[in-house]
């Protein structure tokens, strides 16, 4: 077992699909925890809160899940390991080892502007690589078993983050790296299901998939990857602090339909 991630195996007949939740973690390593502003790490605001709980129906559909334990403020599992920026449109982009939150506010007590290369490498080895090695292992296993595999990368964000986007985010944003991380058939199936959901929907804007989607999506080898970003208000309360069971159940109903339609395409 790893303290870096959790693996939740399927409890129904296995299908060639892996659900990844890289930003649900809230843990901070004891050796660096005291370096952060204590009032911020009590509830790190950039966390994709409860997304692992939102998708907890997946194993009953035959889907394996991998979820992260450590906060993205320790290391962001959805960033390029060489810190190459994901976007170049002027938005605030937190780095591989962030020093600020999404609003540009310092998260360390000394308000440092950068993390040393030695420290970054240490965190990559300790926290980043195990998660990605496990993703690769699971994708390889499923691909070998079925000849095809789909990685679904799960994210959520506050409905309004002005440092990233001037307007409120749509409810659901499907990212496929501008059409290259998955087959056109799988993209069309996901889009059709999401567009019929009753939620507001956008495709590749303002998010088109992070490092996980872009790195693992190789449709030419029957390895596909899609990212779904969603506004937290769709499954949390109006303040986007607490889990809202009624809203979550509605969202889960939509997600189940999307997954069942995708499963049909994978057979």
mmCIF file of C-alpha atoms in Angstrom:
data_model
loop_
_atom_site.group_PDB
_atom_site.id
_atom_site.type_symbol
_atom_site.label_atom_id
_atom_site.label_comp_id
_atom_site.label_asym_id
_atom_site.label_seq_id
_atom_site.Cartn_x
_atom_site.Cartn_y
_atom_site.Cartn_z
ATOM 1 C CA UNK A 1 0.000 0.000 0.000
ATOM 2 C CA UNK A 2 1.033 3.607 -0.586
ATOM 3 C CA UNK A 3 0.350 6.649 1.551
ATOM 4 C CA UNK A 4 0.472 8.753 -1.632
ATOM 5 C CA UNK A 5 -2.675 7.348 -3.236
ATOM 6 C CA UNK A 6 -5.645 5.063 -2.678
ATOM 7 C CA UNK A 7 -6.754 2.422 -5.145
ATOM 8 C CA UNK A 8 -10.423 1.466 -5.076
ATOM 9 C CA UNK A 9 -10.941 -1.693 -7.127
ATOM 10 C CA UNK A 10 -14.139 -2.442 -9.023
ATOM 11 C CA UNK A 11 -16.873 -4.402 -7.260
ATOM 12 C CA UNK A 12 -18.596 -5.416 -10.503
ATOM 13 C CA UNK A 13 -17.276 -6.989 -13.693
ATOM 14 C CA UNK A 14 -14.228 -4.941 -14.622
ATOM 15 C CA UNK A 15 -14.323 -2.585 -17.581
ATOM 16 C CA UNK A 16 -11.425 -0.800 -19.339
ATOM 17 C CA UNK A 17 -11.760 2.486 -17.481
ATOM 18 C CA UNK A 18 -9.715 4.231 -14.809
ATOM 19 C CA UNK A 19 -10.990 7.190 -12.776
ATOM 20 C CA UNK A 20 -8.304 9.517 -11.416
ATOM 21 C CA UNK A 21 -8.873 12.140 -8.690
ATOM 22 C CA UNK A 22 -5.535 13.949 -8.280
ATOM 23 C CA UNK A 23 -6.633 17.027 -6.315
ATOM 24 C CA UNK A 24 -8.813 15.646 -3.498
ATOM 25 C CA UNK A 25 -5.904 15.224 -1.067
ATOM 26 C CA UNK A 26 -5.577 17.354 2.062
ATOM 27 C CA UNK A 27 -2.534 15.858 3.811
ATOM 28 C CA UNK A 28 0.707 17.758 4.418
ATOM 29 C CA UNK A 29 3.956 15.906 5.244
ATOM 30 C CA UNK A 30 5.018 16.471 8.845
ATOM 31 C CA UNK A 31 8.488 17.654 7.805
ATOM 32 C CA UNK A 32 7.141 20.644 5.849
ATOM 33 C CA UNK A 33 3.696 21.217 7.369
ATOM 34 C CA UNK A 34 4.942 23.955 9.713
ATOM 35 C CA UNK A 35 6.236 25.990 6.758
ATOM 36 C CA UNK A 36 2.718 26.742 5.528
ATOM 37 C CA UNK A 37 0.357 29.355 6.907
ATOM 38 C CA UNK A 38 -1.627 27.318 9.452
ATOM 39 C CA UNK A 39 -4.878 29.169 8.858
ATOM 40 C CA UNK A 40 -4.747 28.211 5.160
ATOM 41 C CA UNK A 41 -3.881 24.530 5.412
ATOM 42 C CA UNK A 42 -6.696 23.792 7.840
ATOM 43 C CA UNK A 43 -8.877 23.711 4.712
ATOM 44 C CA UNK A 44 -6.770 24.364 1.597
ATOM 45 C CA UNK A 45 -9.140 26.259 -0.645
ATOM 46 C CA UNK A 46 -7.786 24.964 -3.962
ATOM 47 C CA UNK A 47 -8.666 21.389 -3.015
ATOM 48 C CA UNK A 48 -11.124 19.564 -5.271
ATOM 49 C CA UNK A 49 -13.280 18.948 -2.223
ATOM 50 C CA UNK A 50 -15.238 15.675 -2.020
ATOM 51 C CA UNK A 51 -14.669 14.740 -5.675
ATOM 52 C CA UNK A 52 -13.585 11.265 -4.573
ATOM 53 C CA UNK A 53 -16.884 10.976 -2.685
ATOM 54 C CA UNK A 54 -18.836 12.283 -5.678
ATOM 55 C CA UNK A 55 -17.416 9.521 -7.888
ATOM 56 C CA UNK A 56 -17.693 6.742 -5.320
ATOM 57 C CA UNK A 57 -20.292 5.033 -7.538
ATOM 58 C CA UNK A 58 -17.624 4.154 -10.115
ATOM 59 C CA UNK A 59 -16.453 0.804 -8.644
ATOM 60 C CA UNK A 60 -20.040 -0.495 -8.817
ATOM 61 C CA UNK A 61 -19.857 0.078 -12.585
ATOM 62 C CA UNK A 62 -16.678 -1.996 -12.826
ATOM 63 C CA UNK A 63 -14.316 0.981 -12.767
ATOM 64 C CA UNK A 64 -11.033 1.224 -10.869
ATOM 65 C CA UNK A 65 -10.378 4.495 -9.010
ATOM 66 C CA UNK A 66 -7.129 6.150 -7.945
ATOM 67 C CA UNK A 67 -7.327 9.069 -5.535
ATOM 68 C CA UNK A 68 -4.605 11.292 -4.087
ATOM 69 C CA UNK A 69 -3.897 11.788 -0.384
ATOM 70 C CA UNK A 70 -1.560 14.792 -0.338
ATOM 71 C CA UNK A 71 -2.596 18.369 -1.010
ATOM 72 C CA UNK A 72 -1.863 19.895 -4.393
ATOM 73 C CA UNK A 73 -0.026 22.598 -2.413
ATOM 74 C CA UNK A 74 2.617 19.969 -1.638
ATOM 75 C CA UNK A 75 2.872 18.959 -5.275
ATOM 76 C CA UNK A 76 0.362 19.229 -8.091
ATOM 77 C CA UNK A 77 -0.118 15.832 -9.717
ATOM 78 C CA UNK A 78 -1.758 17.430 -12.755
ATOM 79 C CA UNK A 79 1.206 19.623 -13.712
ATOM 80 C CA UNK A 80 4.110 18.863 -16.022
ATOM 81 C CA UNK A 81 7.005 17.428 -13.958
ATOM 82 C CA UNK A 82 9.317 19.951 -15.646
ATOM 83 C CA UNK A 83 6.934 22.783 -14.712
ATOM 84 C CA UNK A 84 6.014 23.616 -18.304
ATOM 85 C CA UNK A 85 2.943 25.886 -18.157
ATOM 86 C CA UNK A 86 -0.370 24.427 -19.290
ATOM 87 C CA UNK A 87 -1.722 27.705 -20.639
ATOM 88 C CA UNK A 88 -0.283 30.950 -22.011
ATOM 89 C CA UNK A 89 -3.306 33.259 -21.928
ATOM 90 C CA UNK A 90 -2.335 35.342 -18.914
ATOM 91 C CA UNK A 91 -4.319 33.432 -16.280
ATOM 92 C CA UNK A 92 -2.825 32.616 -12.883
ATOM 93 C CA UNK A 93 -1.276 29.161 -13.140
ATOM 94 C CA UNK A 94 -0.095 27.570 -9.927
ATOM 95 C CA UNK A 95 3.082 25.562 -10.417
ATOM 96 C CA UNK A 96 4.236 22.017 -9.792
ATOM 97 C CA UNK A 97 5.003 23.015 -6.189
ATOM 98 C CA UNK A 98 2.797 26.078 -5.664
ATOM 99 C CA UNK A 99 3.798 29.050 -3.529
ATOM 100 C CA UNK A 100 0.415 30.782 -3.859
ATOM 101 C CA UNK A 101 -3.209 29.805 -4.076
ATOM 102 C CA UNK A 102 -5.406 30.450 -7.127
ATOM 103 C CA UNK A 103 -5.879 34.064 -6.063
ATOM 104 C CA UNK A 104 -2.144 34.674 -5.981
ATOM 105 C CA UNK A 105 -1.978 34.785 -2.182
ATOM 106 C CA UNK A 106 1.160 33.309 -0.529
ATOM 107 C CA UNK A 107 0.587 29.967 1.203
ATOM 108 C CA UNK A 108 3.945 29.768 3.039
ATOM 109 C CA UNK A 109 4.660 31.630 6.253
ATOM 110 C CA UNK A 110 7.813 33.218 4.800
ATOM 111 C CA UNK A 111 5.833 34.125 1.644
ATOM 112 C CA UNK A 112 8.495 32.581 -0.564
ATOM 113 C CA UNK A 113 8.178 33.097 -4.299
ATOM 114 C CA UNK A 114 9.802 29.803 -5.323
ATOM 115 C CA UNK A 115 10.700 26.343 -4.074
ATOM 116 C CA UNK A 116 14.315 25.158 -4.374
ATOM 117 C CA UNK A 117 15.084 22.681 -7.138
ATOM 118 C CA UNK A 118 16.379 20.237 -4.540
ATOM 119 C CA UNK A 119 13.094 20.376 -2.645
ATOM 120 C CA UNK A 120 11.047 20.060 -5.836
ATOM 121 C CA UNK A 121 13.003 16.994 -6.902
ATOM 122 C CA UNK A 122 12.498 15.474 -3.474
ATOM 123 C CA UNK A 123 8.743 15.979 -3.696
ATOM 124 C CA UNK A 124 8.623 14.661 -7.257
ATOM 125 C CA UNK A 125 10.347 11.460 -6.151
ATOM 126 C CA UNK A 126 8.349 11.042 -2.965
ATOM 127 C CA UNK A 127 4.826 12.108 -3.949
ATOM 128 C CA UNK A 128 4.514 12.705 -7.702
ATOM 129 C CA UNK A 129 6.167 9.701 -9.282
ATOM 130 C CA UNK A 130 4.331 7.038 -7.238
ATOM 131 C CA UNK A 131 0.937 8.401 -8.324
ATOM 132 C CA UNK A 132 1.919 8.514 -11.990
ATOM 133 C CA UNK A 133 3.647 5.165 -11.897
ATOM 134 C CA UNK A 134 0.458 3.654 -10.535
ATOM 135 C CA UNK A 135 -1.641 5.314 -13.238
ATOM 136 C CA UNK A 136 0.685 3.950 -15.901
ATOM 137 C CA UNK A 137 0.626 0.482 -14.359
ATOM 138 C CA UNK A 138 -3.174 0.406 -14.197
ATOM 139 C CA UNK A 139 -3.583 1.731 -17.737
ATOM 140 C CA UNK A 140 -1.114 -0.861 -19.039
ATOM 141 C CA UNK A 141 -2.917 -3.642 -17.187
ATOM 142 C CA UNK A 142 -6.334 -2.634 -18.478
ATOM 143 C CA UNK A 143 -5.049 -2.105 -22.010
ATOM 144 C CA UNK A 144 -3.435 -5.515 -22.034
ATOM 145 C CA UNK A 145 -6.644 -7.108 -20.766
ATOM 146 C CA UNK A 146 -9.107 -5.311 -23.041
ATOM 147 C CA UNK A 147 -7.086 -3.832 -25.905
ATOM 148 C CA UNK A 148 -8.461 -0.381 -25.070
ATOM 149 C CA UNK A 149 -8.588 1.868 -22.009
ATOM 150 C CA UNK A 150 -10.097 5.214 -21.019
ATOM 151 C CA UNK A 151 -8.729 7.439 -18.265
ATOM 152 C CA UNK A 152 -11.291 9.868 -16.819
ATOM 153 C CA UNK A 153 -9.616 12.644 -14.820
ATOM 154 C CA UNK A 154 -11.919 14.308 -12.267
ATOM 155 C CA UNK A 155 -11.733 17.925 -11.107
ATOM 156 C CA UNK A 156 -13.775 20.684 -9.530
ATOM 157 C CA UNK A 157 -13.301 24.398 -8.967
ATOM 158 C CA UNK A 158 -15.086 27.298 -7.336
ATOM 159 C CA UNK A 159 -17.774 28.697 -9.607
ATOM 160 C CA UNK A 160 -15.966 32.033 -9.785
ATOM 161 C CA UNK A 161 -12.176 32.445 -9.757
ATOM 162 C CA UNK A 162 -11.476 35.857 -11.320
ATOM 163 C CA UNK A 163 -7.713 35.293 -11.497
ATOM 164 C CA UNK A 164 -8.347 32.448 -13.953
ATOM 165 C CA UNK A 165 -11.543 33.436 -15.755
ATOM 166 C CA UNK A 166 -13.418 36.744 -15.757
ATOM 167 C CA UNK A 167 -16.849 35.114 -15.629
ATOM 168 C CA UNK A 168 -18.435 32.277 -13.704
ATOM 169 C CA UNK A 169 -17.402 28.869 -14.953
ATOM 170 C CA UNK A 170 -19.904 26.640 -16.740
ATOM 171 C CA UNK A 171 -21.250 23.746 -14.668
ATOM 172 C CA UNK A 172 -19.342 21.144 -16.682
ATOM 173 C CA UNK A 173 -16.228 21.541 -18.830
ATOM 174 C CA UNK A 174 -14.987 18.612 -20.908
ATOM 175 C CA UNK A 175 -11.309 18.692 -21.797
ATOM 176 C CA UNK A 176 -9.622 16.570 -24.461
ATOM 177 C CA UNK A 177 -6.524 18.643 -25.286
ATOM 178 C CA UNK A 178 -8.257 20.174 -28.309
ATOM 179 C CA UNK A 179 -9.417 16.824 -29.598
ATOM 180 C CA UNK A 180 -6.165 14.860 -29.415
ATOM 181 C CA UNK A 181 -6.356 12.976 -26.092
ATOM 182 C CA UNK A 182 -9.233 10.660 -27.056
ATOM 183 C CA UNK A 183 -10.938 9.281 -30.138
ATOM 184 C CA UNK A 184 -13.538 11.407 -31.863
ATOM 185 C CA UNK A 185 -16.155 8.752 -31.032
ATOM 186 C CA UNK A 186 -15.483 8.868 -27.284
ATOM 187 C CA UNK A 187 -15.360 12.672 -27.302
ATOM 188 C CA UNK A 188 -18.662 12.846 -29.168
ATOM 189 C CA UNK A 189 -20.289 10.379 -26.764
ATOM 190 C CA UNK A 190 -19.130 12.336 -23.714
ATOM 191 C CA UNK A 191 -20.170 15.649 -25.237
ATOM 192 C CA UNK A 192 -23.606 14.400 -26.230
ATOM 193 C CA UNK A 193 -24.267 13.012 -22.756
ATOM 194 C CA UNK A 194 -23.087 16.171 -20.998
ATOM 195 C CA UNK A 195 -24.957 18.514 -23.322
ATOM 196 C CA UNK A 196 -28.208 16.657 -22.638
ATOM 197 C CA UNK A 197 -27.677 16.744 -18.865
ATOM 198 C CA UNK A 198 -29.408 20.050 -18.209
ATOM 199 C CA UNK A 199 -26.209 21.567 -16.821
ATOM 200 C CA UNK A 200 -24.382 24.366 -18.614
ATOM 201 C CA UNK A 201 -21.560 22.885 -20.671
ATOM 202 C CA UNK A 202 -18.349 23.936 -22.360
ATOM 203 C CA UNK A 203 -15.803 22.050 -24.440
ATOM 204 C CA UNK A 204 -12.067 22.746 -23.976
ATOM 205 C CA UNK A 205 -12.718 26.232 -22.608
ATOM 206 C CA UNK A 206 -11.509 27.533 -20.277
ATOM 207 C CA UNK A 207 -9.916 24.163 -19.431
ATOM 208 C CA UNK A 208 -8.806 21.644 -22.034
ATOM 209 C CA UNK A 209 -7.216 19.083 -19.755
ATOM 210 C CA UNK A 210 -4.124 19.206 -17.617
ATOM 211 C CA UNK A 211 -0.948 17.170 -17.712
ATOM 212 C CA UNK A 212 -2.682 13.886 -16.906
ATOM 213 C CA UNK A 213 -5.096 14.154 -19.825
ATOM 214 C CA UNK A 214 -2.457 15.387 -22.250
ATOM 215 C CA UNK A 215 0.214 12.901 -21.201
ATOM 216 C CA UNK A 216 -1.803 9.685 -21.023
ATOM 217 C CA UNK A 217 -4.205 10.304 -23.887
ATOM 218 C CA UNK A 218 -2.786 8.400 -26.880
ATOM 219 C CA UNK A 219 -5.819 7.404 -28.935
ATOM 220 C CA UNK A 220 -3.621 6.116 -31.742
ATOM 221 C CA UNK A 221 -2.671 3.318 -29.310
ATOM 222 C CA UNK A 222 -6.230 2.855 -28.013
ATOM 223 C CA UNK A 223 -5.337 4.737 -24.822
ATOM 224 C CA UNK A 224 -7.805 7.548 -24.331
ATOM 225 C CA UNK A 225 -8.056 10.302 -21.723
ATOM 226 C CA UNK A 226 -10.727 12.873 -20.896
ATOM 227 C CA UNK A 227 -10.941 15.480 -18.157
ATOM 228 C CA UNK A 228 -14.117 16.745 -16.558
ATOM 229 C CA UNK A 229 -13.952 19.994 -14.635
ATOM 230 C CA UNK A 230 -17.067 21.083 -12.773
ATOM 231 C CA UNK A 231 -18.189 23.995 -10.650
ATOM 232 C CA UNK A 232 -18.271 22.985 -6.992
ATOM 233 C CA UNK A 233 -21.709 24.474 -6.487
ATOM 234 C CA UNK A 234 -23.128 21.526 -8.448
ATOM 235 C CA UNK A 235 -22.506 19.167 -5.534
ATOM 236 C CA UNK A 236 -21.680 21.491 -2.613
ATOM 237 C CA UNK A 237 -23.644 24.166 -0.764
ATOM 238 C CA UNK A 238 -23.995 27.767 -1.931
ATOM 239 C CA UNK A 239 -20.804 28.746 -0.101
ATOM 240 C CA UNK A 240 -18.958 25.835 -1.750
ATOM 241 C CA UNK A 241 -17.801 24.574 1.633
ATOM 242 C CA UNK A 242 -19.958 21.584 2.542
ATOM 243 C CA UNK A 243 -21.081 18.534 0.588
ATOM 244 C CA UNK A 244 -24.721 18.847 -0.509
ATOM 245 C CA UNK A 245 -26.236 15.399 -0.773
ATOM 246 C CA UNK A 246 -29.213 16.374 -2.934
ATOM 247 C CA UNK A 247 -27.079 18.241 -5.461
ATOM 248 C CA UNK A 248 -24.503 15.467 -5.436
ATOM 249 C CA UNK A 249 -27.105 12.817 -6.191
ATOM 250 C CA UNK A 250 -28.303 14.793 -9.209
ATOM 251 C CA UNK A 251 -24.748 15.153 -10.465
ATOM 252 C CA UNK A 252 -24.043 11.480 -9.861
ATOM 253 C CA UNK A 253 -27.085 10.593 -11.961
ATOM 254 C CA UNK A 254 -25.617 12.601 -14.834
ATOM 255 C CA UNK A 255 -22.148 11.108 -14.396
ATOM 256 C CA UNK A 256 -23.530 7.574 -14.354
ATOM 257 C CA UNK A 257 -25.294 8.194 -17.667
ATOM 258 C CA UNK A 258 -22.091 9.568 -19.178
ATOM 259 C CA UNK A 259 -20.099 6.581 -17.966
ATOM 260 C CA UNK A 260 -22.635 4.031 -19.186
ATOM 261 C CA UNK A 261 -22.628 5.630 -22.624
ATOM 262 C CA UNK A 262 -18.838 5.632 -22.691
ATOM 263 C CA UNK A 263 -18.721 2.008 -21.552
ATOM 264 C CA UNK A 264 -20.897 1.166 -24.542
ATOM 265 C CA UNK A 265 -18.301 2.737 -26.825
ATOM 266 C CA UNK A 266 -15.450 0.855 -25.162
ATOM 267 C CA UNK A 267 -16.948 -2.587 -25.796
#
